[in-house]
PDB file of C-alpha atoms and ligand atoms in Angstrom:
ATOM      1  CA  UNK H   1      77.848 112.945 120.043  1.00 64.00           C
ATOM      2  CA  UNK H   2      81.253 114.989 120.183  1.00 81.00           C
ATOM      3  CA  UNK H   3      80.635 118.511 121.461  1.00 93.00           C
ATOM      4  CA  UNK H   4      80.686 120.947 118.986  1.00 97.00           C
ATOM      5  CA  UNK H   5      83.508 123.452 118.952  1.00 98.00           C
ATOM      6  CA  UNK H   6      83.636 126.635 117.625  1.00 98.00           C
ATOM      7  CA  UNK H   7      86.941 129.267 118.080  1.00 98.00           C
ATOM      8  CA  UNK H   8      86.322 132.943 117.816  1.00 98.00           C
ATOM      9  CA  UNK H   9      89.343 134.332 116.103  1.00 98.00           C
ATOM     10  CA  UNK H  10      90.955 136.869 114.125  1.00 98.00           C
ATOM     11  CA  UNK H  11      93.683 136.402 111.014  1.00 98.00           C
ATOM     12  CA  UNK H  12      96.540 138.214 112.069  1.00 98.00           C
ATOM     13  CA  UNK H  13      95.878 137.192 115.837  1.00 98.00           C
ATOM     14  CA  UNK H  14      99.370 135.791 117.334  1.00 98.00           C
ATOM     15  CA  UNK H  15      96.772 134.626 120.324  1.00 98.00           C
ATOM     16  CA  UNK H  16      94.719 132.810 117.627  1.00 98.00           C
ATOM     17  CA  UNK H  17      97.488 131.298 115.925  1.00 98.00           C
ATOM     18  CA  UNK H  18      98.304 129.436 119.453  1.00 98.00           C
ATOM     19  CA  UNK H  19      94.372 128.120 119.248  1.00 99.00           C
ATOM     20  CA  UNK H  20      94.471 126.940 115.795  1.00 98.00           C
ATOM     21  CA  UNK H  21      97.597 125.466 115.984  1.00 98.00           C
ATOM     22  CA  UNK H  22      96.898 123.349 119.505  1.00 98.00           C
ATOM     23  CA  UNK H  23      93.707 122.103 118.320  1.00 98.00           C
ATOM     24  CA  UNK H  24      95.241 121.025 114.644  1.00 98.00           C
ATOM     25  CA  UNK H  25      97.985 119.488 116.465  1.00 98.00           C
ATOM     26  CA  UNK H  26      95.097 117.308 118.766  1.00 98.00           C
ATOM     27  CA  UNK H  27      93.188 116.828 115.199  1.00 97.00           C
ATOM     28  CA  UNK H  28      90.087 118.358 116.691  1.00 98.00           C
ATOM     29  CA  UNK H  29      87.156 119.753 114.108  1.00 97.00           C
ATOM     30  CA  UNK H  30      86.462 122.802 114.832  1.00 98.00           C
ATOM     31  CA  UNK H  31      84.539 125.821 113.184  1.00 98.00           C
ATOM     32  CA  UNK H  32      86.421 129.362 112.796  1.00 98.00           C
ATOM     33  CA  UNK H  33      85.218 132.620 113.081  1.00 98.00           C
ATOM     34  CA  UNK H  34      86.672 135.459 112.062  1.00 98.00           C
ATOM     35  CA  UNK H  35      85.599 138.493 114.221  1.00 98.00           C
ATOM     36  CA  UNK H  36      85.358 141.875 112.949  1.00 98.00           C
ATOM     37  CA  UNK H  37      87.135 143.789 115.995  1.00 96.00           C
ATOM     38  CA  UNK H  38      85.830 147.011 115.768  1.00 95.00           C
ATOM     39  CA  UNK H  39      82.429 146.070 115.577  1.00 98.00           C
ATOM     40  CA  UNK H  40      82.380 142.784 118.218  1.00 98.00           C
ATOM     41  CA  UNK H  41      79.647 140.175 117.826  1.00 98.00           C
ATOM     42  CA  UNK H  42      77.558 139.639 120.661  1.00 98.00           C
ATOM     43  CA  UNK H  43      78.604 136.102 120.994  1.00 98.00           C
ATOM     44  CA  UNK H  44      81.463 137.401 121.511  1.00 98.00           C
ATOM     45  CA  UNK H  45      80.687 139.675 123.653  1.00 98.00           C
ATOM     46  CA  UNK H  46      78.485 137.484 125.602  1.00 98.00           C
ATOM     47  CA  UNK H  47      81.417 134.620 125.452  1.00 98.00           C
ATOM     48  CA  UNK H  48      84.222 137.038 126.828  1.00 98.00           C
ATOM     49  CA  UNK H  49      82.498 139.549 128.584  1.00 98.00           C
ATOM     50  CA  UNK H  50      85.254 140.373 130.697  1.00 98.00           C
ATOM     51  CA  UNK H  51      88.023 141.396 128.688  1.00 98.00           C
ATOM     52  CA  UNK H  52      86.124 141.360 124.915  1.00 98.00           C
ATOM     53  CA  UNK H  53      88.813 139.934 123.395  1.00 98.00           C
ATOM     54  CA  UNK H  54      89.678 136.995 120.879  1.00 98.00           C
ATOM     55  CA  UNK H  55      90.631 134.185 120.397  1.00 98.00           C
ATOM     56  CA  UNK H  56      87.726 132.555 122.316  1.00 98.00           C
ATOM     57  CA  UNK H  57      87.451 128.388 122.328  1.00 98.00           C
ATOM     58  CA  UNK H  58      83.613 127.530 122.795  1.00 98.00           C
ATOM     59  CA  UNK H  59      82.799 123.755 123.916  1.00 98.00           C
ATOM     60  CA  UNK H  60      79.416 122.915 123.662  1.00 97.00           C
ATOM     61  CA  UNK H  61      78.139 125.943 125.377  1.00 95.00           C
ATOM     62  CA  UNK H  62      80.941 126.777 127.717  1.00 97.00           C
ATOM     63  CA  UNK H  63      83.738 129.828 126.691  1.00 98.00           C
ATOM     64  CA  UNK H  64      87.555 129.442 127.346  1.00 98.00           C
ATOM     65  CA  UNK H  65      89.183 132.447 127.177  1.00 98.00           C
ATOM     66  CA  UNK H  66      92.806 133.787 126.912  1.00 98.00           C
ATOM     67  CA  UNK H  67      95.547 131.503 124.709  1.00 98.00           C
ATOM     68  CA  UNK H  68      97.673 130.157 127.069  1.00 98.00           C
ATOM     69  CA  UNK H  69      94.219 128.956 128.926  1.00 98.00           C
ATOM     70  CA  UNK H  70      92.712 127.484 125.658  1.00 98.00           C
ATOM     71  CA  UNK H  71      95.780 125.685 124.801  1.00 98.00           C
ATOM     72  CA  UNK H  72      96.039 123.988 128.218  1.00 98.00           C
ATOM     73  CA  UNK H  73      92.667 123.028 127.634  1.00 98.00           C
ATOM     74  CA  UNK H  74      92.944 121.784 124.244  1.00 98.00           C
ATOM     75  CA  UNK H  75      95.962 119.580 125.971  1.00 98.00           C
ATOM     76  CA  UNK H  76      94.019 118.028 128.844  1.00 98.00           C
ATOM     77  CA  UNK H  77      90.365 117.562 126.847  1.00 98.00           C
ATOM     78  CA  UNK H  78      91.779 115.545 123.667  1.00 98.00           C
ATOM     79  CA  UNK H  79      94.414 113.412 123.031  1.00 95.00           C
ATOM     80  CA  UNK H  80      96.006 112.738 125.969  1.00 94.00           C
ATOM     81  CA  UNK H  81      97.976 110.316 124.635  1.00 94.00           C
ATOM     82  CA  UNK H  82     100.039 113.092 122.951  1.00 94.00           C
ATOM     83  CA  UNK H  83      99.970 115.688 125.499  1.00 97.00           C
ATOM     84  CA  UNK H  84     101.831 118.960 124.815  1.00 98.00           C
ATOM     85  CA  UNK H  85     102.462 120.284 128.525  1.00 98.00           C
ATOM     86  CA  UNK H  86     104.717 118.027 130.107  1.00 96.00           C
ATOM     87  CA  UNK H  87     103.380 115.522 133.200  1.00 95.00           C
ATOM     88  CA  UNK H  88     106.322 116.222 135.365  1.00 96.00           C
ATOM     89  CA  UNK H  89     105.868 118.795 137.884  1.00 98.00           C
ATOM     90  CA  UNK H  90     109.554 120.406 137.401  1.00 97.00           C
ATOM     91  CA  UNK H  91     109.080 119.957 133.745  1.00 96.00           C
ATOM     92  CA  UNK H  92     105.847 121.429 133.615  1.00 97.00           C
ATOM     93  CA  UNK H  93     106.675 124.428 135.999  1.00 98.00           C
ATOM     94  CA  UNK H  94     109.769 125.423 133.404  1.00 97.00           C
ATOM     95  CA  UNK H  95     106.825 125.113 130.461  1.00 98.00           C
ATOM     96  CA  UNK H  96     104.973 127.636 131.941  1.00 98.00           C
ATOM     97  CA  UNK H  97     107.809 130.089 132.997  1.00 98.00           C
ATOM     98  CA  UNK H  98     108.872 130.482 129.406  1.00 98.00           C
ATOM     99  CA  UNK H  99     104.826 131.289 128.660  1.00 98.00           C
ATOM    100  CA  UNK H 100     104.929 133.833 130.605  1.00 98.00           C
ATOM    101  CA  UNK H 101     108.398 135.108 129.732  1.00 98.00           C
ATOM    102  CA  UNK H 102     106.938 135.450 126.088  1.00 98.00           C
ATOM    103  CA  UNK H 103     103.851 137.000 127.039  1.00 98.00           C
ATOM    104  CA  UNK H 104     105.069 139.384 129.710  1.00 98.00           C
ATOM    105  CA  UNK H 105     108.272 140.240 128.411  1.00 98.00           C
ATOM    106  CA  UNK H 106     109.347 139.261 124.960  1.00 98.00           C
ATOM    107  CA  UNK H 107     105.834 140.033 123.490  1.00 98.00           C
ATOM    108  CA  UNK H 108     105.951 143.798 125.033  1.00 97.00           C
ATOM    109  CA  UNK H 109     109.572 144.329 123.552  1.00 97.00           C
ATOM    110  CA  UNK H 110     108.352 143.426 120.112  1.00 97.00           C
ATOM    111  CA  UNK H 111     105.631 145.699 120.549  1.00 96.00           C
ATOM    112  CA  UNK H 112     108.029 148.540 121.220  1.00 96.00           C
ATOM    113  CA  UNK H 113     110.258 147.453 117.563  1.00 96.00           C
ATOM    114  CA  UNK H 114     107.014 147.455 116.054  1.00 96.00           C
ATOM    115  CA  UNK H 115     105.211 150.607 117.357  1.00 95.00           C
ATOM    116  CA  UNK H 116     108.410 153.013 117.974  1.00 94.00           C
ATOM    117  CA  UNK H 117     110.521 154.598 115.906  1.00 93.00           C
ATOM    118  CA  UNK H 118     114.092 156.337 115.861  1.00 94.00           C
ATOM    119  CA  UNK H 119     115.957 156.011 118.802  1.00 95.00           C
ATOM    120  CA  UNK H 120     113.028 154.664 120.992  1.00 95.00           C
ATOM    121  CA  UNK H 121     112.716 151.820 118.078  1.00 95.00           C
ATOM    122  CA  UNK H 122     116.696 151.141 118.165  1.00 95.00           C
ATOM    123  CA  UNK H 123     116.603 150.819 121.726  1.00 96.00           C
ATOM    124  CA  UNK H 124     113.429 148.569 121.739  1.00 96.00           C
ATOM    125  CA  UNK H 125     115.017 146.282 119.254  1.00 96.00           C
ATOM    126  CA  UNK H 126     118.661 145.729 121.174  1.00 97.00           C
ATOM    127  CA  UNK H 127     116.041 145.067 124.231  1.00 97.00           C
ATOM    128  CA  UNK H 128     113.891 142.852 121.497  1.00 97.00           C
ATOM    129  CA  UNK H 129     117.174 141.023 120.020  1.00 97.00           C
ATOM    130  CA  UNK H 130     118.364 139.981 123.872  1.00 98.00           C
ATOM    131  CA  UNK H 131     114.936 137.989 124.225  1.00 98.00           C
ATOM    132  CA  UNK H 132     115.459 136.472 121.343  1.00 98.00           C
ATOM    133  CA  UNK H 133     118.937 135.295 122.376  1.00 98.00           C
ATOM    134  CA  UNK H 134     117.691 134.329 125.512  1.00 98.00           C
ATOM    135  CA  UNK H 135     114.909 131.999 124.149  1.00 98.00           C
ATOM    136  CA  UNK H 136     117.279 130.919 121.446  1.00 98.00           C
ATOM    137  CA  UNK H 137     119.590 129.755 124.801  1.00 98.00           C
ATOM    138  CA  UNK H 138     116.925 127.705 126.225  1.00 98.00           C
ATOM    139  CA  UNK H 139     116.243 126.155 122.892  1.00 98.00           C
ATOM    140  CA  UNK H 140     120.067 125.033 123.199  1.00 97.00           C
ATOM    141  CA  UNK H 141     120.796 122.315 120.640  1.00 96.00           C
ATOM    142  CA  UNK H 142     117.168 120.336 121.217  1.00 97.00           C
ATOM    143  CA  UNK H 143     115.058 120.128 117.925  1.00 97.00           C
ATOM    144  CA  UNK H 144     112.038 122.123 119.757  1.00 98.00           C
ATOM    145  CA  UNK H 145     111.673 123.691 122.673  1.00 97.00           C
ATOM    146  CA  UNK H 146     109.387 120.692 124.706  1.00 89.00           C
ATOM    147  CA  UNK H 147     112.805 118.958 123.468  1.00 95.00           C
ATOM    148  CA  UNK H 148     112.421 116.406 120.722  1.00 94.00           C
ATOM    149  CA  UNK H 149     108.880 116.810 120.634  1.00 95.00           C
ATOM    150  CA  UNK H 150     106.850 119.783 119.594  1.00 98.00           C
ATOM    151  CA  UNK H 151     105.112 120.928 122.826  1.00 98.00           C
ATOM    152  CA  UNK H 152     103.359 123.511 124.610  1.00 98.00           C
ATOM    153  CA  UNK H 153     106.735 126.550 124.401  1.00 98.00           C
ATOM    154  CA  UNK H 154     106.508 126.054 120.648  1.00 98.00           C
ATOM    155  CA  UNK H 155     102.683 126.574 120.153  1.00 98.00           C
ATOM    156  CA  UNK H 156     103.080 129.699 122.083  1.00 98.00           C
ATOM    157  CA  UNK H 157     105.946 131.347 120.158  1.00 98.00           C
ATOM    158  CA  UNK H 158     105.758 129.832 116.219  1.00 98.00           C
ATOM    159  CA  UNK H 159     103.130 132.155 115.970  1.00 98.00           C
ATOM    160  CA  UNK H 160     105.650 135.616 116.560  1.00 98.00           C
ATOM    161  CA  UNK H 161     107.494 133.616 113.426  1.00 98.00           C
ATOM    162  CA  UNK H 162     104.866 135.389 111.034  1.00 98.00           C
ATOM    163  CA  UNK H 163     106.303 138.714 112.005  1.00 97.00           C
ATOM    164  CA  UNK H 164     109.779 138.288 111.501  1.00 97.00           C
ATOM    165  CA  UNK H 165     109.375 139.187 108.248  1.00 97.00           C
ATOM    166  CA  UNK H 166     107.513 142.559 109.192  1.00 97.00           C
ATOM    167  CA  UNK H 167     109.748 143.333 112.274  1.00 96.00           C
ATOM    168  CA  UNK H 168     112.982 142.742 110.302  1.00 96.00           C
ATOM    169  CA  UNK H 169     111.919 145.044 107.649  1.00 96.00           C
ATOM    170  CA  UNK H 170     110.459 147.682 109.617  1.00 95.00           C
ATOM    171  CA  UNK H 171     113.687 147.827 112.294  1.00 95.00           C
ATOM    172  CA  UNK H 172     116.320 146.858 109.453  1.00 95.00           C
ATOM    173  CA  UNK H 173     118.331 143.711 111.094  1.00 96.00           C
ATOM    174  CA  UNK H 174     118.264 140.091 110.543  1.00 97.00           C
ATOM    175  CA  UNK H 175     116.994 137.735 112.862  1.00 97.00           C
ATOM    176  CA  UNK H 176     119.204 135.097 111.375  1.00 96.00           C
ATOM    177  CA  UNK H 177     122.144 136.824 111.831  1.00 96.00           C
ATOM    178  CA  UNK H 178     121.174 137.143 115.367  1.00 96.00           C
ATOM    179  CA  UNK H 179     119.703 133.882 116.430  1.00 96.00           C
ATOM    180  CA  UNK H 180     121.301 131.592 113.745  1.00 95.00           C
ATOM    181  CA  UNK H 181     119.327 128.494 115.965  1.00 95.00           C
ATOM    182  CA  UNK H 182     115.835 130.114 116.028  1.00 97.00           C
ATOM    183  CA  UNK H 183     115.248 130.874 112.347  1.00 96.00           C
ATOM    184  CA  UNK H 184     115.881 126.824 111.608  1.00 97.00           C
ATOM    185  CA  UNK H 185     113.670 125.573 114.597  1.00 98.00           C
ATOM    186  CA  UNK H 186     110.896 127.782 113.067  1.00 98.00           C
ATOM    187  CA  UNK H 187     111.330 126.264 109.758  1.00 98.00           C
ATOM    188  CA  UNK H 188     111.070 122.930 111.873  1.00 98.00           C
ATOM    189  CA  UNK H 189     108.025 123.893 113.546  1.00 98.00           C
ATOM    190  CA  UNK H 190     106.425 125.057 109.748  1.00 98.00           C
ATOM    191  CA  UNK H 191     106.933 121.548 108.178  1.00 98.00           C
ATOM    192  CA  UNK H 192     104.045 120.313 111.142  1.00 98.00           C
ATOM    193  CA  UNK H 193     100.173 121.032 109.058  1.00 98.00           C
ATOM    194  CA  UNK H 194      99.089 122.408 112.035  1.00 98.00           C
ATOM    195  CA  UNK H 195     100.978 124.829 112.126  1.00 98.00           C
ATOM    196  CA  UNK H 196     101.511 125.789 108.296  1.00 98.00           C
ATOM    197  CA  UNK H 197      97.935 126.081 108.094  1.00 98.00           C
ATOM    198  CA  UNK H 198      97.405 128.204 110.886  1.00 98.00           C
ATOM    199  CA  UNK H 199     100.541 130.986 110.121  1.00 98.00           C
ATOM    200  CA  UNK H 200      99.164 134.094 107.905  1.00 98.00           C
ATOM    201  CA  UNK H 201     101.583 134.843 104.965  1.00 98.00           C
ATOM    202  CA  UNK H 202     104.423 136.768 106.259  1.00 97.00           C
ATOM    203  CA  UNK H 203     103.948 139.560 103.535  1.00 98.00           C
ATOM    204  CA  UNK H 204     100.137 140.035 103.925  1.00 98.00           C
ATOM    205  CA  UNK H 205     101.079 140.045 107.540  1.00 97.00           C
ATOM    206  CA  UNK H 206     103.576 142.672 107.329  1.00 97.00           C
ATOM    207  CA  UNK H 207     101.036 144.916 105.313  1.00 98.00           C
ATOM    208  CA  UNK H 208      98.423 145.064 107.829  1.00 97.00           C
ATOM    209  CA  UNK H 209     101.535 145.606 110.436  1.00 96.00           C
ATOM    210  CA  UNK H 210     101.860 148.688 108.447  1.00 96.00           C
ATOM    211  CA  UNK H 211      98.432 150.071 108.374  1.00 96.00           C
ATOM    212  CA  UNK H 212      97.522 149.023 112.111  1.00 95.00           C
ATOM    213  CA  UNK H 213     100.895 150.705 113.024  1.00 94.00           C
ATOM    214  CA  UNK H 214     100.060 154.060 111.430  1.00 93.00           C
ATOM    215  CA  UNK H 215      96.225 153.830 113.209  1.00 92.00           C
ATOM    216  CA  UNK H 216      98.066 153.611 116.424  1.00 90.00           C
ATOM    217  CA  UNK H 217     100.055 156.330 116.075  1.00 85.00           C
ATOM    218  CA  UNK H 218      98.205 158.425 114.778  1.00 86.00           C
ATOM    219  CA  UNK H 219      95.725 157.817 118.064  1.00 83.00           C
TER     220      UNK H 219
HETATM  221  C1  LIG E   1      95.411 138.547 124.407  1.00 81.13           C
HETATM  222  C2  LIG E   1      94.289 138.516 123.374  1.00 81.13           C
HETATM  223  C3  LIG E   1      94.279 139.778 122.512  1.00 81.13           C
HETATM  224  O1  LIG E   1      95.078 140.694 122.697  1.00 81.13           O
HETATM  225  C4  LIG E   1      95.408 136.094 125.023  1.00 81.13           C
HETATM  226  O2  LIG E   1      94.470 135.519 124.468  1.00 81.13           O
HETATM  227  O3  LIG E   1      96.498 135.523 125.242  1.00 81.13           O
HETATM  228  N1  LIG E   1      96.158 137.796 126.565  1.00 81.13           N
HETATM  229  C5  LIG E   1      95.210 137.528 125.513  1.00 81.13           C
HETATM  230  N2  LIG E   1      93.342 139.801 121.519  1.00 81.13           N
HETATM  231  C6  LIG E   1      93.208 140.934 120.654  1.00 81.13           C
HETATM  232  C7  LIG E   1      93.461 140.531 119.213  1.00 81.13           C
HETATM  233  S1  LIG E   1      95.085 139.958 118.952  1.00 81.13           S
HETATM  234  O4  LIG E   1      95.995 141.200 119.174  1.00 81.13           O
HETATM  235  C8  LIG E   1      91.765 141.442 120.718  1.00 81.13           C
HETATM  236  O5  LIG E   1      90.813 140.689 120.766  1.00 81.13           O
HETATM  237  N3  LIG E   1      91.614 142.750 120.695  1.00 81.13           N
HETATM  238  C9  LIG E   1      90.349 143.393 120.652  1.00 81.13           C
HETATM  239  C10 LIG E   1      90.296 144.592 121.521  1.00 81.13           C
HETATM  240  O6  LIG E   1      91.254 144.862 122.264  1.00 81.13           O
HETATM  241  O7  LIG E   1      89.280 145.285 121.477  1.00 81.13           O
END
């Protein structure tokens, strides 16, 4: 009997949205939970206890923890025969370099848009609007960033396409008019289930942007 799987998860999670989407993509059945963040479940607590943080992919009884892990371990568990890292080691080493470009610098520039404000926040978004050029020059003229297949690059970054909306609005500029390629590969990447079903609504997104954005000011 198939393992059950369970992913501990949150709505507006970006990290989440990389879970949900990799394991729709594999067609695995799977059981969400939404956590309530500021008051943790002790599965999850007992799952992640090092960092106490969602999402979290559980396998029978074991914990995976951290997105870019859990989606490399979506890839190599099921279906192999559609694998979304690529098998070549050059190919594969260039995958994970543009992970960790999103995570470690175009996910702490958006941040800065998001969070700041004035001068700090016009800075932060020139900063913010060079990523985006730079990602929209690796995606070049291919359909999606693994090239004419969806792959592992996209799952990572369609999620950030859910705040567009909320960053646009709250910095005033226009993504399209900035990346005229990136906008249409998104709307590529939403015509796949796995990931329409996994993206929040853009305008219920940009609402809790809002409130979570005043909390952390405020602190
Ligand atoms: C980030 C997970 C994370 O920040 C990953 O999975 O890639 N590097 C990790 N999770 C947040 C929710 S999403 O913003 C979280 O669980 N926060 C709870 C907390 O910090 O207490």
């Amino acid at each position: 009997m198939a393992e059950e799987v369970i992913l501990l998860d949150f709505w507006s999670s970006l990290f989440g949205m990389r879970a949900r989407i990799a394991l729709r993509e594999k067609g695995v059945e799977f059981e969400w939970r939404e956590e309530d963040l500021s008051n943790k479940s002790p599965l999850l607590l007992k799952m992640n206890p090092v960092h106490k943080k969602i999402p979290i992919l559980i396998h029978g009884d074991k914990p995976i923890c951290e997105s870019l892990i859990i989606v490399q371990y979506i890839d190599m568990t099921w279906g192999r025969e559609s694998p979304l890292l690529p098998s070549d080691p050059y190919e594969h080493a260039c995958a994970k370099f543009w992970a960790d470009y999103v995570d470690n610098k175009f996910y702490p520039e958006l941040r800065i848009v998001w969070l700041s404000t004035g001068e700090a926040q016009e800075a932060g978004k020139k900063k913010f609007i060079e990523c985006l050029k730079v990602l929209e020059g690796e995606l070049g003229d291919k359909a999606y960033f693994g090239g004419e297949r969806f792959g592992y690059v996209d799952v990572l970054l369609i999620p950030f396409y859910s705040w567009f909306y909320g960053l646009e609005t709250l910095a005033n500029f226009s993504i399209k008019e900035e990346c005229p390629k990136l906008v249409p590969w998104a709307k590529r990447c939403m015509q796949r289930e796995s990931v329409a079903k996994s993206l929040p609504d853009q305008y219920k997104l940009y609402e809790f942007l809002l409130e979570l954005r005043k909390k952390l000011q405020a602190q």
